[in-house]
XYZ file of C-alpha atoms in Angstrom:
365
model
C 0.000 0.000 0.000
C 1.314 3.442 -0.944
C 2.006 5.712 2.015
C 3.256 8.838 0.236
C 1.234 12.020 -0.029
C 0.104 13.409 -3.398
C -1.391 16.897 -3.745
C -3.741 18.178 -6.440
C -1.057 19.753 -8.623
C -2.236 22.636 -10.847
C 1.252 24.050 -11.420
C 1.689 25.578 -14.898
C 5.072 23.960 -15.426
C 7.012 21.993 -14.435
C 3.777 20.207 -13.870
C 2.207 17.033 -12.568
C 3.537 13.714 -13.900
C 1.628 10.402 -14.004
C 2.009 8.437 -10.783
C 2.723 5.145 -12.629
C 5.622 6.877 -14.404
C 7.071 8.147 -11.127
C 6.672 4.724 -9.548
C 8.473 2.988 -12.426
C 11.265 5.567 -12.296
C 11.518 4.932 -8.564
C 11.836 1.177 -9.107
C 14.485 1.663 -11.781
C 16.409 4.445 -10.050
C 19.345 2.341 -8.856
C 19.246 -0.449 -11.420
C 17.775 0.124 -14.873
C 16.729 -3.245 -16.311
C 19.593 -5.199 -14.822
C 22.372 -2.831 -15.888
C 23.350 -2.059 -12.301
C 23.141 1.629 -13.125
C 20.624 4.431 -13.073
C 19.787 5.990 -16.441
C 21.425 9.101 -14.967
C 24.724 7.214 -14.853
C 24.856 5.391 -18.180
C 26.612 6.499 -21.353
C 24.437 8.153 -23.950
C 26.379 6.056 -26.473
C 25.391 2.778 -24.805
C 23.011 0.361 -26.472
C 20.690 0.703 -23.451
C 20.289 4.460 -23.845
C 20.057 4.255 -27.628
C 17.128 1.876 -27.102
C 15.508 4.387 -24.702
C 15.691 7.322 -27.112
C 14.753 5.284 -30.180
C 11.738 3.788 -28.423
C 10.639 7.233 -27.243
C 10.789 8.528 -30.807
C 8.877 5.521 -32.163
C 6.146 5.916 -29.541
C 5.873 9.650 -30.225
C 5.558 8.991 -33.953
C 2.802 6.470 -33.295
C 0.880 8.708 -30.875
C 0.980 11.771 -33.142
C 0.915 10.030 -36.514
C 4.168 11.749 -37.503
C 4.905 11.102 -41.201
C 8.207 9.534 -42.190
C 9.416 12.705 -43.910
C 9.718 14.460 -40.533
C 12.693 14.392 -38.203
C 12.172 14.179 -34.434
C 14.756 15.705 -32.111
C 15.134 15.713 -28.331
C 17.015 18.937 -27.599
C 17.871 21.251 -24.719
C 17.270 24.932 -24.039
C 13.494 24.876 -23.747
C 10.985 26.364 -26.155
C 12.645 29.698 -25.407
C 15.749 28.658 -27.344
C 13.530 27.548 -30.228
C 12.262 31.124 -30.557
C 15.715 31.978 -31.885
C 16.590 28.648 -33.524
C 13.526 28.707 -35.767
C 14.543 32.097 -37.176
C 18.204 31.126 -37.476
C 17.479 27.880 -39.330
C 14.447 28.686 -41.482
C 14.652 32.366 -42.416
C 17.199 33.025 -45.182
C 19.172 36.271 -45.183
C 16.951 39.137 -46.296
C 13.723 37.143 -45.947
C 10.882 37.952 -43.560
C 8.676 35.773 -41.364
C 5.067 36.311 -40.261
C 4.064 36.156 -36.594
C 0.622 35.768 -35.008
C 0.780 37.208 -31.481
C -1.962 35.902 -29.194
C -0.279 35.955 -25.782
C 2.895 36.286 -23.772
C 4.769 33.397 -25.382
C 4.105 34.267 -29.018
C 5.037 37.855 -28.133
C 8.345 36.631 -26.707
C 8.953 34.468 -29.786
C 8.420 37.544 -31.955
C 10.898 39.612 -29.921
C 13.575 36.952 -30.283
C 12.999 36.677 -34.042
C 13.161 40.464 -34.419
C 16.704 40.436 -33.004
C 17.815 38.219 -35.871
C 16.055 39.599 -38.952
C 12.856 40.820 -40.574
C 9.426 40.021 -39.174
C 5.814 40.994 -39.897
C 3.112 40.959 -37.230
C -0.086 39.784 -38.903
C -2.137 39.894 -35.687
C -1.482 41.238 -32.201
C -4.100 40.792 -29.485
C -2.216 42.749 -26.835
C -4.526 45.789 -26.977
C -7.361 43.470 -25.854
C -5.185 41.866 -23.175
C -4.908 38.665 -25.215
C -8.470 37.514 -24.574
C -9.200 36.216 -28.067
C -7.846 34.643 -31.239
C -7.870 36.260 -34.688
C -10.648 35.810 -37.222
C -9.543 34.542 -40.633
C -10.463 37.917 -42.108
C -7.904 39.616 -39.842
C -4.975 37.579 -41.127
C -3.180 38.775 -44.239
C -0.059 36.706 -44.791
C 2.953 37.448 -46.944
C 2.976 34.774 -49.680
C 6.771 35.064 -49.710
C 7.205 34.694 -45.952
C 9.887 32.260 -44.837
C 7.328 30.819 -42.411
C 4.290 31.692 -40.294
C 4.735 31.289 -36.526
C 2.002 30.899 -33.923
C 1.536 29.497 -30.429
C -1.138 26.801 -30.269
C -1.961 27.396 -26.608
C -0.994 30.422 -24.545
C -0.165 29.168 -21.053
C -0.492 32.550 -19.342
C -3.567 34.004 -21.055
C -5.458 30.737 -21.596
C -6.359 31.024 -25.281
C -6.027 27.990 -27.567
C -6.368 27.582 -31.318
C -9.129 25.179 -32.340
C -7.675 24.780 -35.846
C -4.561 25.820 -37.695
C -4.370 29.207 -39.436
C -4.766 28.882 -43.206
C -1.456 30.040 -44.665
C -0.407 30.621 -48.296
C 0.586 27.515 -50.208
C 4.269 26.784 -49.808
C 4.692 28.807 -46.614
C 5.618 26.503 -43.709
C 3.587 26.713 -40.512
C 5.741 26.803 -37.365
C 4.105 26.165 -34.003
C 5.045 26.469 -30.357
C 2.934 23.656 -28.916
C 4.574 23.526 -25.501
C 1.522 23.708 -23.267
C -0.970 21.553 -25.179
C 1.411 19.048 -26.776
C -0.139 15.545 -26.889
C -3.366 16.867 -25.334
C -5.463 16.382 -28.494
C -5.115 14.935 -31.995
C -3.445 17.154 -34.606
C -2.480 16.668 -38.257
C 1.303 16.950 -38.209
C 1.424 17.119 -42.011
C -0.028 20.644 -41.855
C 3.103 21.894 -40.073
C 6.659 22.604 -41.085
C 7.938 22.671 -37.503
C 6.369 21.797 -34.156
C 8.317 22.390 -30.961
C 7.412 21.874 -27.322
C 9.102 22.051 -23.962
C 8.329 18.715 -22.334
C 7.538 20.000 -18.839
C 3.791 20.503 -19.308
C 2.492 17.285 -20.855
C 5.356 15.145 -22.092
C 7.886 14.830 -19.284
C 10.124 16.786 -16.920
C 11.951 20.045 -17.543
C 15.182 19.696 -19.471
C 14.155 18.255 -22.836
C 12.495 20.016 -25.758
C 10.876 18.036 -28.559
C 11.307 19.454 -32.067
C 9.578 17.951 -35.115
C 10.846 19.279 -38.474
C 9.787 18.442 -42.019
C 12.885 17.125 -43.773
C 12.799 19.413 -46.828
C 13.149 22.453 -44.549
C 16.574 21.274 -43.432
C 17.899 22.340 -46.837
C 17.329 25.935 -45.720
C 19.713 25.732 -42.783
C 22.514 28.228 -43.466
C 26.147 27.211 -43.358
C 28.334 28.080 -40.400
C 25.596 28.135 -37.768
C 26.980 27.177 -34.357
C 26.736 23.428 -34.358
C 24.414 23.171 -31.334
C 21.974 25.562 -33.028
C 21.978 23.741 -36.381
C 18.816 21.686 -37.035
C 20.516 19.734 -39.816
C 23.406 18.560 -37.670
C 21.174 17.775 -34.705
C 18.684 15.834 -36.852
C 21.391 13.833 -38.610
C 22.939 12.850 -35.282
C 19.677 11.438 -33.923
C 19.802 13.977 -31.069
C 23.138 12.495 -29.993
C 25.628 15.050 -31.300
C 26.536 15.789 -27.694
C 25.256 14.408 -24.394
C 21.478 14.880 -24.448
C 19.298 15.319 -21.336
C 19.298 11.555 -20.831
C 17.147 11.221 -17.733
C 14.542 13.706 -18.984
C 14.298 11.721 -22.236
C 13.894 8.497 -20.238
C 11.015 9.958 -18.205
C 9.446 11.349 -21.380
C 9.596 7.867 -22.859
C 7.746 6.499 -19.817
C 5.087 9.213 -20.186
C 4.591 8.246 -23.839
C 4.125 4.584 -22.820
C 1.600 5.704 -20.180
C -0.293 7.719 -22.771
C -0.397 4.773 -25.170
C -1.719 2.551 -22.383
C -4.443 5.073 -21.654
C -5.711 4.796 -25.219
C -3.689 7.448 -27.021
C -4.173 11.108 -27.769
C -7.864 10.859 -28.741
C -8.723 9.278 -25.393
C -6.568 11.869 -23.619
C -8.520 14.639 -25.340
C -11.828 13.204 -24.066
C -10.504 13.303 -20.512
C -9.016 16.782 -20.923
C -12.268 18.107 -22.354
C -14.155 16.671 -19.386
C -11.802 18.320 -16.871
C -11.967 21.715 -18.576
C -15.758 21.622 -18.980
C -16.160 20.987 -15.249
C -14.131 24.053 -14.289
C -15.621 26.362 -16.930
C -19.126 25.310 -15.826
C -18.441 26.558 -12.302
C -17.086 29.845 -13.680
C -20.030 30.354 -16.023
C -22.640 29.507 -13.401
C -21.110 31.659 -10.646
C -23.076 34.791 -11.529
C -19.873 36.772 -12.044
C -18.144 35.729 -8.824
C -15.629 33.910 -11.000
C -14.638 35.645 -14.257
C -12.714 33.806 -16.947
C -9.980 35.707 -18.795
C -10.397 34.309 -22.309
C -13.472 34.716 -24.467
C -15.505 31.482 -24.487
C -14.761 30.663 -28.125
C -10.998 30.923 -27.509
C -10.784 29.094 -24.192
C -7.943 26.697 -23.527
C -8.560 23.188 -22.225
C -5.119 23.239 -20.596
C -4.818 26.580 -18.762
C -7.787 28.389 -17.202
C -6.996 31.885 -15.871
C -9.799 33.517 -13.878
C -10.459 36.359 -11.463
C -12.502 36.921 -8.299
C -14.262 40.145 -7.222
C -11.131 41.442 -5.457
C -7.420 40.771 -5.146
C -7.878 40.248 -1.418
C -10.288 37.408 -2.112
C -7.854 35.943 -4.628
C -5.134 35.836 -1.972
C -7.516 34.110 0.444
C -8.486 31.646 -2.300
C -4.850 30.655 -2.906
C -4.098 30.265 0.808
C -7.192 28.193 1.552
C -6.709 26.107 -1.582
C -3.180 25.248 -0.497
C -4.463 24.105 2.891
C -6.822 21.814 0.973
C -3.853 20.411 -1.012
C -4.818 22.326 -4.171
C -1.403 23.593 -5.296
C -0.224 26.019 -7.980
C -3.375 28.097 -8.498
C -1.862 31.584 -8.313
C -2.074 33.384 -11.644
C 0.920 34.656 -13.597
C 2.149 38.028 -12.368
C 1.432 39.663 -15.760
C -2.271 38.722 -15.631
C -2.908 38.339 -11.913
C -5.766 36.421 -10.424
C -5.822 32.650 -10.493
C -4.977 29.942 -12.979
C -5.732 26.236 -13.072
C -3.497 24.180 -15.354
C -5.200 20.916 -16.303
C -2.406 19.046 -18.042
C -2.637 15.450 -19.237
C -1.380 13.856 -16.029
C -3.744 15.799 -13.755
C -6.317 13.208 -12.612
C -10.046 13.765 -13.021
C -10.394 13.618 -9.256
C -8.116 16.656 -8.952
C -10.379 18.638 -11.277
C -13.372 17.501 -9.197
C -11.595 18.589 -6.001
C -11.016 22.039 -7.499
C -14.631 22.340 -8.612
C -15.891 21.360 -5.149
C -13.534 23.870 -3.537
C -14.630 26.662 -5.900
C -18.308 26.040 -5.146
C -17.676 25.982 -1.405
C -15.516 29.096 -1.574
C -18.258 31.027 -3.358
C -20.830 29.904 -0.797
C -18.644 31.247 2.004
C -17.418 34.477 0.378
C -19.859 35.260 -2.429
């Protein structure tokens, strides 16, 4: 019988991991499959670690339906490094790239790209405090753009694309998918590049998954620093230097867990159920709880919301923590509260939050 304590973990990242994954990692901590070593101790050139990373890639390909003409890389530096690497690898000298800015992370990606060359902003929701997504009629893309960049789900502002932007033929679509990666089915073939920090849905902090269509590697300019060169990193199978071995191992266990659950479609059903429960409480609260995002743009992963006063919000966070509901304080740039409902958050945690929210309104509303 398990004796350890587990809280209801709503942290926005690093976030909750599946208990079966943590338990397997615990069992294998000192001796991975009879090697007499932890994965943290073994050579990344060993046949044991090569099997770990190759299996993780195969499972990811199966879960996402990644076509064979895409390379999968397990890199370091977080999605934040990808903000620069995308521009360095895919935007030729003198070319421009189009950016859709729907929240804090796409805004940061834009700023990084601007340091390195020409950009066009085709939509910026900042004047409306990033509460909505653009209509098709608001997007006018450059048919000669090197790529179009957008963020699928904005962790801080809680807006999430329901479908991909329609871009001009031949212009690659580049997506930061960090905070809703593997949360729902997507058609990878619509994208030129998908990148995601693992620490929301796919694993622990320290590894970033990058999926690149092979033909785009021909664009990579010569004389890029080797650790920033997609072509070199793809050709090496993510093993040009020592990768984040243990983070890749845990990510591989998460992918196995997700397959055992029934895959991404089943995960989406569960995620939709969790989000609907929380939004229902917000919508039926008579204004006591106020969601940040417009209903049509709402994220199923990150739900920012406000209460009638900041004092009440502080009380909410303190009382929630006493009830083992952790990580509900909103980002400093938005304020208020935020519930992150990532893949590994159990349904019972969402139910515990809903029950707490109802009780809190009864006592303070």
